[in-house]
C-alpha cells in the first residue's frame, strides 16, 4: 500500500537519537531548548515552547490566553478534532466558522458576519483558531485585522504548515496572531514521533505556556509568593500538566528541521506534478493563492460528479493499493459535538467539501513512479 503520508528518517536522524541515548539526559536536557531555538529562528518567532503534541500546544495556548468556562473559541469544521477540543479542556464553548470552498480555509466573509452578529449579542469569542488546511496559509492579514477590531485573540493551528510561507515570511512568525502551533506527528512535514510547539512573540505568553507545560512549577525566586526556605524550593501557583517533549524527540526534531526546506520543495514538486497529471479528470484540484507557498501537507481532490461516489472511489483505490484518506469528517458532526447541539446543515460548505474529498499520497519520499501509479488507479477508479 502506498500510504497518504509517511515520515522520512535518515542516518543523521538515527545518529542524533542514539547520541542522546548515550548522554546524561533523556529528557529535560540540552536538546529541547536547542530545538526550540532552532524552530523559533527558522519561523521568525521570539519564543518557542516545545511540548509532547500539537494537541498539548493548543491546550497551553488556550490556558495562557486565559480561556475558561463562559468563554468561547471558534475554529473551522474541516480540521482535526484537536483544534476544537482545546476549548473543551478549558471548559469553554466551541463554535465554528464555515470554510471558503476555494481554499478550504476559514472563510473571512463568514467570519466577519459571524463576529458582527456575535458582537451585537455580546457573545464574541475570546479565541479564534484558523487552520492552515493542508499547509495552505489562511488569509491572516484579514483575519488578524478582524480579530483586532473585535478584540479577539488568535491561535494559528499551523500543524500542516511548518515550512509554509505567507506573503514572504514563514508561518510561525505570529505577525497576525498571538500564538502559532506546530505538530511534529510522523505524517506532518517534520517529525519528532509525537511532538508539538507553541510559538509567540510575547514573553509573558511564553512564560505562562512553560508553566502549564510542567505542572505549574515556578522556579524563579523573584516570582515566589512565599519566602523560600532554601534553594530547593519551587512553588506551584497555578495548575499545570506534564506536556514535556523528551531530548530523544528534540534531537530527532533538530536533524529533521535541517531538511525542512528540502521536504517542502519535494512536496511542492509533487503537487505541481499532480496538477499536470490530473488535469482533465472530473475533479476539483487544490487552488493556489498569490503570495502563499503551501507546505503541501495534503493534496486533496474533490469529486465533481455524483457517480462514482466518493465511497466507491475510496474503496477502489484502497483495493488498488493506494492508501487514500479523508481529511476531515466535519468536527461538528462528531457524536460528541452533536450532543452539544450541532447538526447536519449547520456548516453547508464544509459538509459539501467533505462529501467529495479524497487525500492522495503526498510525502517527501513518494517517487514519480509511485505517483504515476496513484494517478493511473485514480483514473481507473473514476470510470
Ligand atoms: C495533526 C493535527 C493536530 C494534532 O497534532 P498532534 O501533534 O497529533 O497532537 C492538530 N490540528 C491539526 C489541524 C492537525 O492536523
Coordinates of C-alpha atoms and ligand atoms in Angstrom, one line a residue:
X1 CA 0.0 0.0 0.0
X2 CA 1.3 3.5 -0.9
X3 CA 0.3 5.5 2.2
X4 CA -1.1 9.0 2.1
X5 CA 1.7 10.2 4.3
X6 CA 5.0 8.9 5.6
X7 CA 7.9 10.2 7.7
X8 CA 11.4 10.4 6.2
X9 CA 14.1 9.1 8.6
X10 CA 17.8 9.1 7.5
X11 CA 21.1 8.1 9.2
X12 CA 21.6 11.6 10.7
X13 CA 18.3 11.3 12.5
X14 CA 19.2 7.9 13.8
X15 CA 22.7 9.0 14.9
X16 CA 21.2 12.1 16.7
X17 CA 18.7 10.0 18.7
X18 CA 21.4 7.4 19.6
X19 CA 23.7 10.1 20.8
X20 CA 21.1 11.3 23.2
X21 CA 20.7 7.7 24.5
X22 CA 24.4 7.7 25.3
X23 CA 24.1 11.1 27.1
X24 CA 23.2 12.1 30.6
X25 CA 19.7 13.5 29.7
X26 CA 16.9 11.6 28.1
X27 CA 14.6 14.4 29.0
X28 CA 15.0 18.0 30.3
X29 CA 18.5 18.2 28.9
X30 CA 20.0 20.5 26.3
X31 CA 18.3 19.1 23.1
X32 CA 14.9 20.6 23.9
X33 CA 16.0 24.3 24.3
X34 CA 18.2 23.8 21.2
X35 CA 15.2 22.5 19.2
X36 CA 13.1 25.4 20.5
X37 CA 15.7 27.9 19.4
X38 CA 16.1 26.3 16.0
X39 CA 12.4 26.3 15.3
X40 CA 11.9 29.9 16.6
X41 CA 14.8 31.0 14.5
X42 CA 13.5 29.3 11.4
X43 CA 10.0 30.6 11.8
X44 CA 10.9 34.0 13.0
X45 CA 9.3 33.9 16.5
X46 CA 10.9 35.3 19.6
X47 CA 9.8 32.4 21.9
X48 CA 9.0 28.7 21.3
X49 CA 7.7 26.2 23.8
X50 CA 8.2 22.5 22.8
X51 CA 5.5 20.0 24.1
X52 CA 4.6 16.4 23.5
X53 CA 2.0 17.1 20.8
X54 CA 0.2 19.9 19.0
X55 CA -2.8 19.0 21.0
X56 CA -0.9 19.9 24.1
X57 CA 0.4 23.1 22.4
X58 CA -3.2 24.1 21.6
X59 CA -4.2 23.4 25.2
X60 CA -1.4 25.5 26.8
X61 CA -2.0 28.3 24.2
X62 CA -5.7 28.5 25.4
X63 CA -4.6 28.4 29.0
X64 CA -2.1 31.2 28.5
X65 CA -4.8 33.3 26.9
X66 CA -7.0 32.6 30.0
X67 CA -9.7 30.8 28.1
X68 CA -12.1 29.4 30.6
X69 CA -15.7 28.5 31.3
X70 CA -18.1 31.1 30.0
X71 CA -15.7 31.9 27.2
X72 CA -16.0 30.8 23.5
X73 CA -13.5 29.6 21.0
X74 CA -14.2 29.5 17.2
X75 CA -12.5 27.3 14.7
X76 CA -13.5 25.6 11.4
X77 CA -15.3 22.3 10.9
X78 CA -12.7 21.0 8.4
X79 CA -9.8 20.3 10.8
X80 CA -8.6 17.6 13.1
X81 CA -10.5 17.2 16.4
X82 CA -7.8 18.9 18.5
X83 CA -8.4 22.4 17.1
X84 CA -11.8 22.4 18.8
X85 CA -11.2 20.1 21.7
X86 CA -8.6 22.5 23.3
X87 CA -11.5 24.8 24.2
X88 CA -13.4 21.9 25.9
X89 CA -10.3 21.1 28.0
X90 CA -10.7 24.7 29.4
X91 CA -14.4 24.3 29.9
X92 CA -15.1 26.9 27.1
X93 CA -17.7 26.6 24.4
X94 CA -16.9 25.8 20.8
X95 CA -18.4 27.3 17.7
X96 CA -17.4 27.1 14.0
X97 CA -16.9 29.3 11.0
X98 CA -17.7 27.8 7.6
X99 CA -14.9 27.3 5.1
X100 CA -14.2 29.1 1.8
X101 CA -14.6 26.2 -0.7
X102 CA -11.8 27.5 -2.9
X103 CA -9.0 27.5 -0.2
X104 CA -10.8 25.1 2.3
X105 CA -9.6 27.6 5.0
X106 CA -11.8 29.7 7.3
X107 CA -14.0 32.0 5.1
X108 CA -13.2 35.6 6.0
X109 CA -16.6 36.9 4.9
X110 CA -18.4 34.3 7.0
X111 CA -16.1 35.2 9.9
X112 CA -16.8 38.9 9.6
X113 CA -20.6 38.3 9.5
X114 CA -20.5 36.0 12.5
X115 CA -18.3 38.4 14.5
X116 CA -20.7 41.3 13.8
X117 CA -23.7 39.1 14.9
X118 CA -21.9 37.9 18.0
X119 CA -20.9 41.4 18.9
X120 CA -24.5 42.6 18.8
X121 CA -25.5 39.8 21.1
X122 CA -22.4 40.3 23.4
X123 CA -21.3 36.8 22.6
X124 CA -17.9 37.3 21.0
X125 CA -15.3 34.5 21.2
X126 CA -12.2 35.0 23.3
X127 CA -10.0 32.9 20.9
X128 CA -10.1 32.2 17.2
X129 CA -8.3 29.2 15.8
X130 CA -7.8 29.4 12.0
X131 CA -6.2 26.3 10.5
X132 CA -3.8 26.4 7.5
X133 CA -5.5 23.5 5.8
X134 CA -3.2 21.1 4.0
X135 CA -0.4 23.7 4.6
X136 CA -2.1 26.5 2.6
X137 CA -1.9 29.7 4.6
X138 CA -5.1 31.3 5.7
X139 CA -5.7 35.0 4.8
X140 CA -4.0 36.0 8.0
X141 CA -3.9 39.7 7.3
X142 CA -7.7 40.0 7.1
X143 CA -8.2 37.5 9.9
X144 CA -5.8 39.4 12.1
X145 CA -7.4 42.8 11.3
X146 CA -10.9 41.4 12.2
X147 CA -9.5 39.9 15.4
X148 CA -8.1 43.3 16.4
X149 CA -11.3 45.1 15.5
X150 CA -13.4 42.8 17.7
X151 CA -10.8 42.2 20.5
X152 CA -10.4 38.5 19.8
X153 CA -7.1 36.5 20.4
X154 CA -5.8 34.4 17.5
X155 CA -4.0 31.0 17.7
X156 CA -3.0 29.7 14.3
X157 CA -3.2 25.9 14.1
X158 CA -0.3 25.5 11.8
X159 CA 0.0 21.8 12.3
X160 CA 0.1 21.4 8.5
X161 CA 2.1 24.4 7.7
X162 CA 5.7 24.1 9.0
X163 CA 7.8 25.5 6.2
X164 CA 4.9 27.3 4.5
X165 CA 5.2 31.0 3.6
X166 CA 2.6 33.7 3.7
X167 CA 3.4 37.0 1.9
X168 CA 7.1 36.4 2.0
X169 CA 7.7 35.2 5.6
X170 CA 7.3 31.8 7.3
X171 CA 4.2 30.7 9.0
X172 CA 5.2 30.9 12.7
X173 CA 6.3 34.5 12.9
X174 CA 3.0 35.4 14.6
X175 CA 2.7 38.6 12.5
X176 CA -1.1 38.4 12.6
X177 CA -1.7 36.2 15.7
X178 CA -0.8 35.8 19.3
X179 CA 0.4 32.2 19.2
X180 CA 1.2 29.7 16.4
X181 CA 1.1 25.9 16.9
X182 CA 3.1 23.3 15.0
X183 CA 2.7 19.5 15.0
X184 CA 5.5 17.0 14.6
X185 CA 3.4 13.9 14.2
X186 CA 5.0 11.5 11.6
X187 CA 2.6 12.3 8.8
X188 CA 3.3 16.1 9.2
X189 CA 6.1 18.0 7.5
X190 CA 8.9 17.3 10.1
X191 CA 8.6 14.8 12.9
X192 CA 9.6 14.1 16.4
X193 CA 7.4 10.9 16.5
X194 CA 4.9 12.7 18.8
X195 CA 5.5 16.4 19.5
X196 CA 4.4 19.9 19.0
X197 CA 5.4 23.5 19.6
X198 CA 3.8 26.8 20.5
X199 CA 5.5 30.0 19.1
X200 CA 4.9 33.5 20.2
X201 CA 6.4 37.0 20.2
X202 CA 5.1 37.7 23.7
X203 CA 7.4 36.8 26.6
X204 CA 4.5 36.7 29.1
X205 CA 2.5 34.2 27.0
X206 CA 5.7 32.1 26.6
X207 CA 6.2 32.1 30.4
X208 CA 2.6 31.1 31.0
X209 CA 2.8 28.3 28.5
X210 CA 6.1 27.0 30.0
X211 CA 4.4 26.9 33.4
X212 CA 1.4 25.0 32.1
X213 CA 3.8 22.5 30.3
X214 CA 5.4 21.5 33.6
X215 CA 3.0 21.2 36.5
X216 CA 2.8 25.0 37.0
X217 CA 6.1 24.8 38.8
X218 CA 7.7 28.3 39.3
X219 CA 11.5 28.1 40.0
X220 CA 12.3 31.9 39.8
X221 CA 12.6 33.2 43.4
X222 CA 11.7 36.7 42.2
X223 CA 8.3 35.4 41.5
X224 CA 7.7 33.4 44.7
X225 CA 4.7 34.2 46.7
X226 CA 6.1 32.8 50.0
X227 CA 9.6 33.4 51.4
X228 CA 11.7 30.4 50.2
X229 CA 13.1 28.1 53.0
X230 CA 16.1 27.1 50.8
X231 CA 17.4 26.7 47.3
X232 CA 15.4 23.5 46.7
X233 CA 12.2 25.4 46.8
X234 CA 9.8 25.7 43.8
X235 CA 6.3 27.0 44.0
X236 CA 3.1 25.9 42.3
X237 CA 0.9 28.9 41.9
X238 CA -1.3 27.6 39.1
X239 CA -2.4 24.2 37.8
X240 CA -0.1 22.7 35.2
X241 CA 0.4 19.4 33.3
X242 CA 3.3 17.3 32.2
X243 CA 3.4 18.1 28.5
X244 CA 7.1 17.9 28.1
X245 CA 9.0 16.8 24.9
X246 CA 11.9 14.4 25.5
X247 CA 15.5 15.1 24.5
X248 CA 15.3 12.0 22.2
X249 CA 12.4 13.6 20.4
X250 CA 14.0 17.1 20.3
X251 CA 17.3 15.6 18.8
X252 CA 15.2 14.0 16.1
X253 CA 13.4 17.3 15.5
X254 CA 16.7 19.1 15.1
X255 CA 18.0 16.9 12.3
X256 CA 14.6 16.8 10.7
X257 CA 14.5 20.6 10.7
X258 CA 17.7 20.7 8.8
X259 CA 15.8 19.2 5.9
X260 CA 12.5 21.1 6.2
X261 CA 13.1 23.2 3.0
X262 CA 14.0 20.1 1.1
X263 CA 10.9 18.3 2.4
X264 CA 8.7 21.2 1.3
X265 CA 10.4 21.6 -2.1
X266 CA 9.7 18.0 -3.0
X267 CA 6.1 18.2 -1.8
X268 CA 5.7 21.3 -4.0
X269 CA 7.1 19.4 -6.9
X270 CA 4.7 16.5 -6.3
X271 CA 1.8 19.0 -6.1
X272 CA 2.8 20.5 -9.4
X273 CA 3.0 17.1 -11.0
X274 CA -0.4 16.1 -9.6
X275 CA -1.8 19.3 -11.1
X276 CA -0.5 18.4 -14.5
X277 CA -1.3 14.7 -14.4
X278 CA -4.8 15.1 -13.1
X279 CA -5.9 17.9 -15.5
X280 CA -8.9 16.8 -17.5
X281 CA -10.3 14.4 -14.9
X282 CA -13.7 15.2 -13.3
X283 CA -12.0 16.6 -10.1
X284 CA -11.6 19.8 -8.3
X285 CA -7.9 20.3 -7.6
X286 CA -6.3 22.4 -4.8
X287 CA -6.1 26.0 -5.7
X288 CA -3.1 28.4 -5.2
X289 CA -3.2 31.9 -3.8
X290 CA -0.8 34.6 -4.9
X291 CA 1.7 35.3 -2.1
X292 CA 1.2 31.9 -0.5
X293 CA 3.6 29.0 -0.6
X294 CA 1.8 26.0 0.8
X295 CA 3.8 23.4 2.8
X296 CA 1.7 20.7 1.0
X297 CA 1.0 18.5 3.9
X298 CA -2.1 17.3 2.0
X299 CA -3.1 17.1 -1.6
X300 CA -6.9 16.8 -1.6
X301 CA -9.0 16.4 -4.7
X302 CA -12.8 16.7 -4.7
X303 CA -15.0 14.6 -7.0
X304 CA -17.2 16.8 -9.0
X305 CA -19.8 14.3 -10.3
X306 CA -22.4 12.2 -8.4
X307 CA -21.0 8.9 -9.7
X308 CA -18.9 7.1 -8.9
X309 CA -19.4 8.2 -5.3
X310 CA -16.5 9.1 -3.0
X311 CA -17.1 5.9 -1.1
X312 CA -16.7 3.9 -4.3
X313 CA -13.6 5.7 -5.4
X314 CA -12.1 5.4 -1.9
X315 CA -12.6 1.6 -1.9
X316 CA -11.4 1.1 -5.4
X317 CA -8.2 3.0 -4.7
X318 CA -7.6 1.1 -1.5
X319 CA -8.1 -2.2 -3.3
X320 CA -5.6 -0.9 -5.9
X321 CA -3.0 -0.4 -3.2
X322 CA -3.3 3.3 -2.8
X323 CA -3.7 4.4 0.9
X324 CA -6.0 7.3 0.3
X325 CA -7.6 9.1 3.3
X326 CA -10.3 11.6 4.0
X327 CA -9.5 14.9 5.7
X328 CA -11.7 15.6 7.6
X329 CA -15.0 14.5 8.9
X330 CA -16.5 17.8 9.9
X331 CA -15.9 18.2 13.6
X332 CA -19.4 19.4 14.4
X333 CA -20.8 16.2 13.0
X334 CA -19.0 14.0 15.5
X335 CA -21.3 12.5 18.2
X336 CA -19.6 14.4 21.0
X337 CA -20.3 17.7 19.2
X338 CA -23.8 16.7 18.1
X339 CA -24.6 16.0 21.8
X340 CA -23.7 19.7 22.4
X341 CA -26.3 20.8 19.8
X342 CA -24.6 20.8 16.4
X343 CA -26.3 19.1 13.4
X344 CA -26.0 18.4 9.7
X345 CA -26.7 21.6 7.7
X346 CA -25.0 23.9 10.2
X347 CA -22.0 24.5 8.0
X348 CA -23.1 23.6 4.5
X349 CA -19.9 24.4 2.6
X350 CA -17.8 22.3 5.0
X351 CA -20.3 19.4 4.6
X352 CA -20.3 19.8 0.7
X353 CA -16.5 19.8 0.7
X354 CA -16.4 16.7 2.9
X355 CA -18.8 14.8 0.7
X356 CA -16.3 14.7 -2.2
X357 CA -12.9 15.0 -0.6
X358 CA -10.1 12.4 -1.0
X359 CA -6.5 12.9 0.1
X360 CA -3.9 11.4 -2.3
X361 CA -0.5 10.2 -1.2
X362 CA 1.8 13.2 -0.5
X363 CA 5.1 12.8 1.2
X364 CA 8.8 13.5 0.7
X365 CA 9.8 10.0 -0.4
X366 CA 7.0 9.4 -2.8
X367 CA 8.6 8.6 -6.2
X368 CA 7.5 9.8 -9.6
X369 CA 6.8 6.2 -10.5
X370 CA 4.6 5.7 -7.4
X371 CA 2.8 9.0 -8.1
X372 CA 2.2 7.7 -11.7
X373 CA 0.5 4.6 -10.2
X374 CA -1.7 6.8 -7.9
X375 CA -2.8 8.8 -11.0
X376 CA -3.5 5.6 -13.0
X377 CA -5.5 4.0 -10.3
X378 CA -7.4 7.2 -9.6
X379 CA -8.2 7.5 -13.3
X380 CA -9.5 3.9 -13.5
X381 CA -11.5 4.3 -10.2
X382 CA -13.3 7.3 -11.7
X383 CA -14.7 5.2 -14.7
Ligands
LIG1 C1 -2.2 16.7 13.5 C2 -3.1 17.8 13.9 C3 -3.3 18.3 15.2 C4 -2.8 17.5 16.4 O1 -1.5 17.2 16.3 P1 -0.8 16.2 17.4 O2 0.6 16.6 17.3 O3 -1.1 14.8 16.8 O4 -1.5 16.4 18.7 C5 -4.0 19.4 15.4 N1 -4.5 20.1 14.4 C6 -4.4 19.7 13.2 C7 -5.0 20.6 12.1 C8 -3.7 18.6 12.8 O5 -3.6 18.2 11.6

